[in-house]
mmCIF file of C-alpha atoms in Angstrom:
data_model
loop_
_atom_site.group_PDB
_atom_site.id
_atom_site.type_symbol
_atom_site.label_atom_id
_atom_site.label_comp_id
_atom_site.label_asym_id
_atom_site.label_seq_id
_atom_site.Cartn_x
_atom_site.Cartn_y
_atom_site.Cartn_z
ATOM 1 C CA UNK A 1044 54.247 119.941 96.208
ATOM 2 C CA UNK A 1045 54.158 123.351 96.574
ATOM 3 C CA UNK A 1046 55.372 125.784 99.796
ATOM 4 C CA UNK A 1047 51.410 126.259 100.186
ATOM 5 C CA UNK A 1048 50.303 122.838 101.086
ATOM 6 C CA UNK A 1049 52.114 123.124 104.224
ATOM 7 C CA UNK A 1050 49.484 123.286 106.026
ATOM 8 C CA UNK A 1051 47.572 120.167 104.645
ATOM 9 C CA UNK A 1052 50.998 117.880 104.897
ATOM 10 C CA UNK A 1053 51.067 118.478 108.134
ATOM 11 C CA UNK A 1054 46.968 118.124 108.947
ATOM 12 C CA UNK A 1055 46.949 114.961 106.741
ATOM 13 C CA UNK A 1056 50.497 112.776 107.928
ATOM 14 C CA UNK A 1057 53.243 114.658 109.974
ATOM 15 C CA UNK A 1058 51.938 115.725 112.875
ATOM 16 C CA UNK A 1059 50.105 112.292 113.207
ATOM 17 C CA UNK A 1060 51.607 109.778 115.724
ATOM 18 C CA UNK A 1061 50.369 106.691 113.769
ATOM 19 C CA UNK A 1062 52.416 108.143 110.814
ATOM 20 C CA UNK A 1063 55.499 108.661 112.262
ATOM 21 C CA UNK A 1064 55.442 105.859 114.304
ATOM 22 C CA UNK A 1065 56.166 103.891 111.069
ATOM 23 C CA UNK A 1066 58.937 106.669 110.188
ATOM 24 C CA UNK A 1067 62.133 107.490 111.335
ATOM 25 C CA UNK A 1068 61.730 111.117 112.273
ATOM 26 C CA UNK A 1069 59.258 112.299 114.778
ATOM 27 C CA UNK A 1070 55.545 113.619 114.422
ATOM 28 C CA UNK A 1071 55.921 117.388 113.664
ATOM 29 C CA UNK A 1072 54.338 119.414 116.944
ATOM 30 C CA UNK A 1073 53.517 122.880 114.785
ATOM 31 C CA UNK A 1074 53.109 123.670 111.128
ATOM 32 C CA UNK A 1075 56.498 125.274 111.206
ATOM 33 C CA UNK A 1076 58.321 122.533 111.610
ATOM 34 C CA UNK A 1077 56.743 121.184 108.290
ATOM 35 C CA UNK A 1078 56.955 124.673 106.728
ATOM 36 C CA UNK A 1079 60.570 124.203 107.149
ATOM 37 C CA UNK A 1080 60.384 120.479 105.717
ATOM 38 C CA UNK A 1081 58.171 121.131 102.752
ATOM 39 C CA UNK A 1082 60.243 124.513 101.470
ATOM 40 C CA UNK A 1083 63.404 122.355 101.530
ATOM 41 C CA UNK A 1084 61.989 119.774 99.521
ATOM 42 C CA UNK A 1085 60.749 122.535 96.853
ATOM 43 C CA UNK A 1086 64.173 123.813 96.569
ATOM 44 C CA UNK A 1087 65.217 120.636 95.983
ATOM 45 C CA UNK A 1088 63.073 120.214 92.820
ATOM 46 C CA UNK A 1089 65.318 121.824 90.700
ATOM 47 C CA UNK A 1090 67.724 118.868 90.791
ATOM 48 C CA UNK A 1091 67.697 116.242 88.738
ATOM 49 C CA UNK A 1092 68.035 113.775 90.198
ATOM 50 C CA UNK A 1093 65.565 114.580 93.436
ATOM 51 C CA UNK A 1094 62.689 112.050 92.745
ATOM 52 C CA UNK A 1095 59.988 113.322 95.500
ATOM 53 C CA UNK A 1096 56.518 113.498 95.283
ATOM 54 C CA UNK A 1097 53.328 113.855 96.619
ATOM 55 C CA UNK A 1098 50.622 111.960 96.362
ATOM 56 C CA UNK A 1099 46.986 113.078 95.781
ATOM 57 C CA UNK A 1100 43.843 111.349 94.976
ATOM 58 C CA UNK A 1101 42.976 111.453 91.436
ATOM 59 C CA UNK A 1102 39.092 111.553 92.257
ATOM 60 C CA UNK A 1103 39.256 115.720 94.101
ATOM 61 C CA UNK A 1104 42.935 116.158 94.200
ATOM 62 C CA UNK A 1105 43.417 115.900 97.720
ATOM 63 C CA UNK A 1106 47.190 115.882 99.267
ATOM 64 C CA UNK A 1107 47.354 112.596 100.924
ATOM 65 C CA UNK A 1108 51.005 111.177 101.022
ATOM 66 C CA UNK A 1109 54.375 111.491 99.886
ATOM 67 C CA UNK A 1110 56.665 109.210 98.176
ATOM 68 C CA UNK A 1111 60.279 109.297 97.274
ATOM 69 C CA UNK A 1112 62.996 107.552 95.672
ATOM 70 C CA UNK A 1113 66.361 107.986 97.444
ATOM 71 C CA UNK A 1114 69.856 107.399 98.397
ATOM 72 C CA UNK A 1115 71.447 106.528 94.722
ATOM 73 C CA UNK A 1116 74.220 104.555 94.186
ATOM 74 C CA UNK A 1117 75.763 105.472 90.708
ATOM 75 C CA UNK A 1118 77.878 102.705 90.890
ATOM 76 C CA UNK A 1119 75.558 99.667 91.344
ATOM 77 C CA UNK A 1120 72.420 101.757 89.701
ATOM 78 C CA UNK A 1121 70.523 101.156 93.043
ATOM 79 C CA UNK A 1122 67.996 103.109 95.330
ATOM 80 C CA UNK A 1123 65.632 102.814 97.710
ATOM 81 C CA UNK A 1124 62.004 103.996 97.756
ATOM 82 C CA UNK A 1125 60.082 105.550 101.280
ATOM 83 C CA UNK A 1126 56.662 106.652 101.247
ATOM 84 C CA UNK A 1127 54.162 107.696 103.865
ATOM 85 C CA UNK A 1128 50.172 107.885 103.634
ATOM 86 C CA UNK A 1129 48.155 109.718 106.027
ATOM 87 C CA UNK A 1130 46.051 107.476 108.439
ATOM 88 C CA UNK A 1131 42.776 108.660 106.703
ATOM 89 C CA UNK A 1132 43.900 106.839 103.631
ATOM 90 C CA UNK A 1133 45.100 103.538 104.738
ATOM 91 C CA UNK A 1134 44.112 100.158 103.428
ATOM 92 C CA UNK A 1135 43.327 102.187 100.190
ATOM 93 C CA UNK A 1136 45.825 100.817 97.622
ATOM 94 C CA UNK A 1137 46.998 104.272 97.319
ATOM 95 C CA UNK A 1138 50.377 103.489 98.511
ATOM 96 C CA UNK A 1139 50.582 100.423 96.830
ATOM 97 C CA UNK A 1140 49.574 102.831 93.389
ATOM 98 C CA UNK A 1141 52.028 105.035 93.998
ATOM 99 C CA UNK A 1142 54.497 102.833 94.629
ATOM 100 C CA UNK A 1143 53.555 100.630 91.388
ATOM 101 C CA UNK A 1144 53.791 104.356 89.687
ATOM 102 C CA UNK A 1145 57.228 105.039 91.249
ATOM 103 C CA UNK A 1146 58.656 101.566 90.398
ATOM 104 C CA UNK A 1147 57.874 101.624 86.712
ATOM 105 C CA UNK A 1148 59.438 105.634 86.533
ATOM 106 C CA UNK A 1149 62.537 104.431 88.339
ATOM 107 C CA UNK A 1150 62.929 101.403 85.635
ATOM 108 C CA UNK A 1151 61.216 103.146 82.745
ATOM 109 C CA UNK A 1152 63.004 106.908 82.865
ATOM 110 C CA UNK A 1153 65.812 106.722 85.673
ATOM 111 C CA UNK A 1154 67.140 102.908 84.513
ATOM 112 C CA UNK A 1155 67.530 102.048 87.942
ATOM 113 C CA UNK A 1156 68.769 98.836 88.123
ATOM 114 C CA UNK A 1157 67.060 97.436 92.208
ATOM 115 C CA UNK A 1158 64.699 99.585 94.394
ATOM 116 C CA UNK A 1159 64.643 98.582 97.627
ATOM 117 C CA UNK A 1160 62.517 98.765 100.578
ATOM 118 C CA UNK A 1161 62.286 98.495 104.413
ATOM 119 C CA UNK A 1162 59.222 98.169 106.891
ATOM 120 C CA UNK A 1163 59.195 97.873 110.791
ATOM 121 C CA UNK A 1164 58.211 94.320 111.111
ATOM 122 C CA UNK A 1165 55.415 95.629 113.816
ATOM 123 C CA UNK A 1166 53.883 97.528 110.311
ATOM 124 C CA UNK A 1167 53.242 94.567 108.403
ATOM 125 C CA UNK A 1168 50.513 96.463 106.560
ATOM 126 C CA UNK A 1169 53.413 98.252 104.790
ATOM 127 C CA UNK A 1170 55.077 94.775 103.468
ATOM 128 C CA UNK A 1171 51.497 94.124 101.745
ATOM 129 C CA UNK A 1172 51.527 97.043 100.015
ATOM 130 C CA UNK A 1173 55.662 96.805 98.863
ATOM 131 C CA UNK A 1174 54.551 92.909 97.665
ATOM 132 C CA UNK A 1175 51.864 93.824 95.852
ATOM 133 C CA UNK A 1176 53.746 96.583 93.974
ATOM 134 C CA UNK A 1177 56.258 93.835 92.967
ATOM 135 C CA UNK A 1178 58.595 93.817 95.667
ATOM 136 C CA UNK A 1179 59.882 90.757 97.110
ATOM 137 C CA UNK A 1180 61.630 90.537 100.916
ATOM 138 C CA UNK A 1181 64.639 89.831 101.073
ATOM 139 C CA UNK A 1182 65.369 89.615 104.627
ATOM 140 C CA UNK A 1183 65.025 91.322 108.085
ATOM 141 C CA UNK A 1184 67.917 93.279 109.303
ATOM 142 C CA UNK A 1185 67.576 93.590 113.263
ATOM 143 C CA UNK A 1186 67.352 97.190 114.751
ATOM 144 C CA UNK A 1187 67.526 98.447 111.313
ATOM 145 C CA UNK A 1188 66.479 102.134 112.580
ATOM 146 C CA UNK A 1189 66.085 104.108 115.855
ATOM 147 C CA UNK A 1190 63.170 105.911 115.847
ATOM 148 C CA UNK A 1191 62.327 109.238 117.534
ATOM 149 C CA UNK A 1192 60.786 107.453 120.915
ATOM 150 C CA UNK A 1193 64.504 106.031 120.588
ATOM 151 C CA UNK A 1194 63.375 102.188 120.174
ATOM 152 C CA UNK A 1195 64.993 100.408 117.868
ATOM 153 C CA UNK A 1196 62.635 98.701 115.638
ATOM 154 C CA UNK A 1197 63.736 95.394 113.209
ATOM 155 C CA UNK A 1198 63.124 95.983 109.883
ATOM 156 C CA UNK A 1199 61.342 93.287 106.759
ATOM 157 C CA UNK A 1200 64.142 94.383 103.673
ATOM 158 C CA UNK A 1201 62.439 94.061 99.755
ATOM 159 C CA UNK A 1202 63.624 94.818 96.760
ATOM 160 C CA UNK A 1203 62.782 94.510 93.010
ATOM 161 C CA UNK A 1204 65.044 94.534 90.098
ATOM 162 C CA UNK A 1205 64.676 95.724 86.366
ATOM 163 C CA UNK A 1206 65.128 92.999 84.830
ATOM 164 C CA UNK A 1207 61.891 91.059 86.890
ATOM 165 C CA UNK A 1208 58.535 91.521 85.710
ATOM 166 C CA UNK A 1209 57.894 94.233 87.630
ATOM 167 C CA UNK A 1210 54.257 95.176 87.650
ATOM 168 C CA UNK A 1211 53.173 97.712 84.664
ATOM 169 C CA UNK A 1212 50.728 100.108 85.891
ATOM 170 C CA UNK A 1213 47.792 102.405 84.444
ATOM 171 C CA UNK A 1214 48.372 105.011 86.745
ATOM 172 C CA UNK A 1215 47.241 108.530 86.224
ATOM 173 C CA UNK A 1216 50.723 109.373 88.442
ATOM 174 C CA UNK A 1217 52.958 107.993 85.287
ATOM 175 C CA UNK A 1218 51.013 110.528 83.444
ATOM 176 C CA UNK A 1219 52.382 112.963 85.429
ATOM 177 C CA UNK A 1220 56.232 111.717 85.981
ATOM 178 C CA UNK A 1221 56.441 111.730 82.635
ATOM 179 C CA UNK A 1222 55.844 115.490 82.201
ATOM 180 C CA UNK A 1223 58.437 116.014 84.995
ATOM 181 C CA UNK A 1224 61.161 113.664 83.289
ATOM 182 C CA UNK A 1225 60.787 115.855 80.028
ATOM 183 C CA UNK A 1226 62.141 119.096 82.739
#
């Protein structure tokens, strides 16, 4: 991701209401607002540990998603994984790719010991695509999250762990992690 995609992040997934219905934060209303979002995650790149990325089609390159992997805990070896895919691209597999892609970097360079997951139950598009990366639910937590329209939504919990035969991918997006766990 760089400061000058901006423009297409926001086009493509933030500023759309079927996105961010499915996210916590609200649909951004001008390019600034995602300006703002995308130069803090750039900043951010030059931590180690800060595992975000977009997600482009392989095919012309095009800026479709983002995917991240998130809230560490050095103790237990845990984190969870969020991603978002604009509506263009759903019912794709390109989140369930980059997810697959993310899962195997987490266990292959990071050691990770569980990723885990969450999905508003009314998006159960979302739990498709965390299954068929490997995941398996665990749960549903009740009003999990508040989202911006201030509901609060229940949430389907899934997780996979290392030591599971998580699913080995092919993907062109390992290619690329594994240039930025060599940095």
């Amino acid at each position: 991701m760089a400061l000058s995609d901006a423009q297409k992040v926001f086009n493509h997934w933030l500023s759309d209401e079927r996105v961010s219905d499915n996210r916590v934060s609200a649909a951004h209303k001008t390019v600034i607002e995602t300006m703002e979002r995308v130069e803090k995650i750039v900043k951010n790149y030059d931590r180690k540990e800060f595992c975000w990325w977009a997600i482009e089609r392989k095919v012309n390159g095009e800026l479709i998603g983002e995917i991240d992997l998130y809230d560490f805990d050095n103790y237990t070896g845990n984190c969870e994984v969020s991603y978002s895919i604009g509506h263009t691209w759903w019912n794709q597999g390109y989140a369930t790719e980059a997810l697959k892609a993310v899962v195997e970097f987490g266990f292959r360079y990071m050691n990770i010991h569980k990723i885990a997951a969450a999905h508003n139950t009314d998006n159960p598009a979302s739990g498709k695509v965390m299954v068929k990366a490997g995941l398996v639910q665990e749960g549903v937590i009740r009003h999990m999250i508040r989202n911006a329209k201030n509901q609060y939504k229940d949430c389907a919990v899934y997780g996979i762990i290392q030591e599971e035969d998580y699913l080995n991918t092919d993907s062109a997006f390992i290619v690329g992690m594994e240039d930025i766990s060599k940095n």
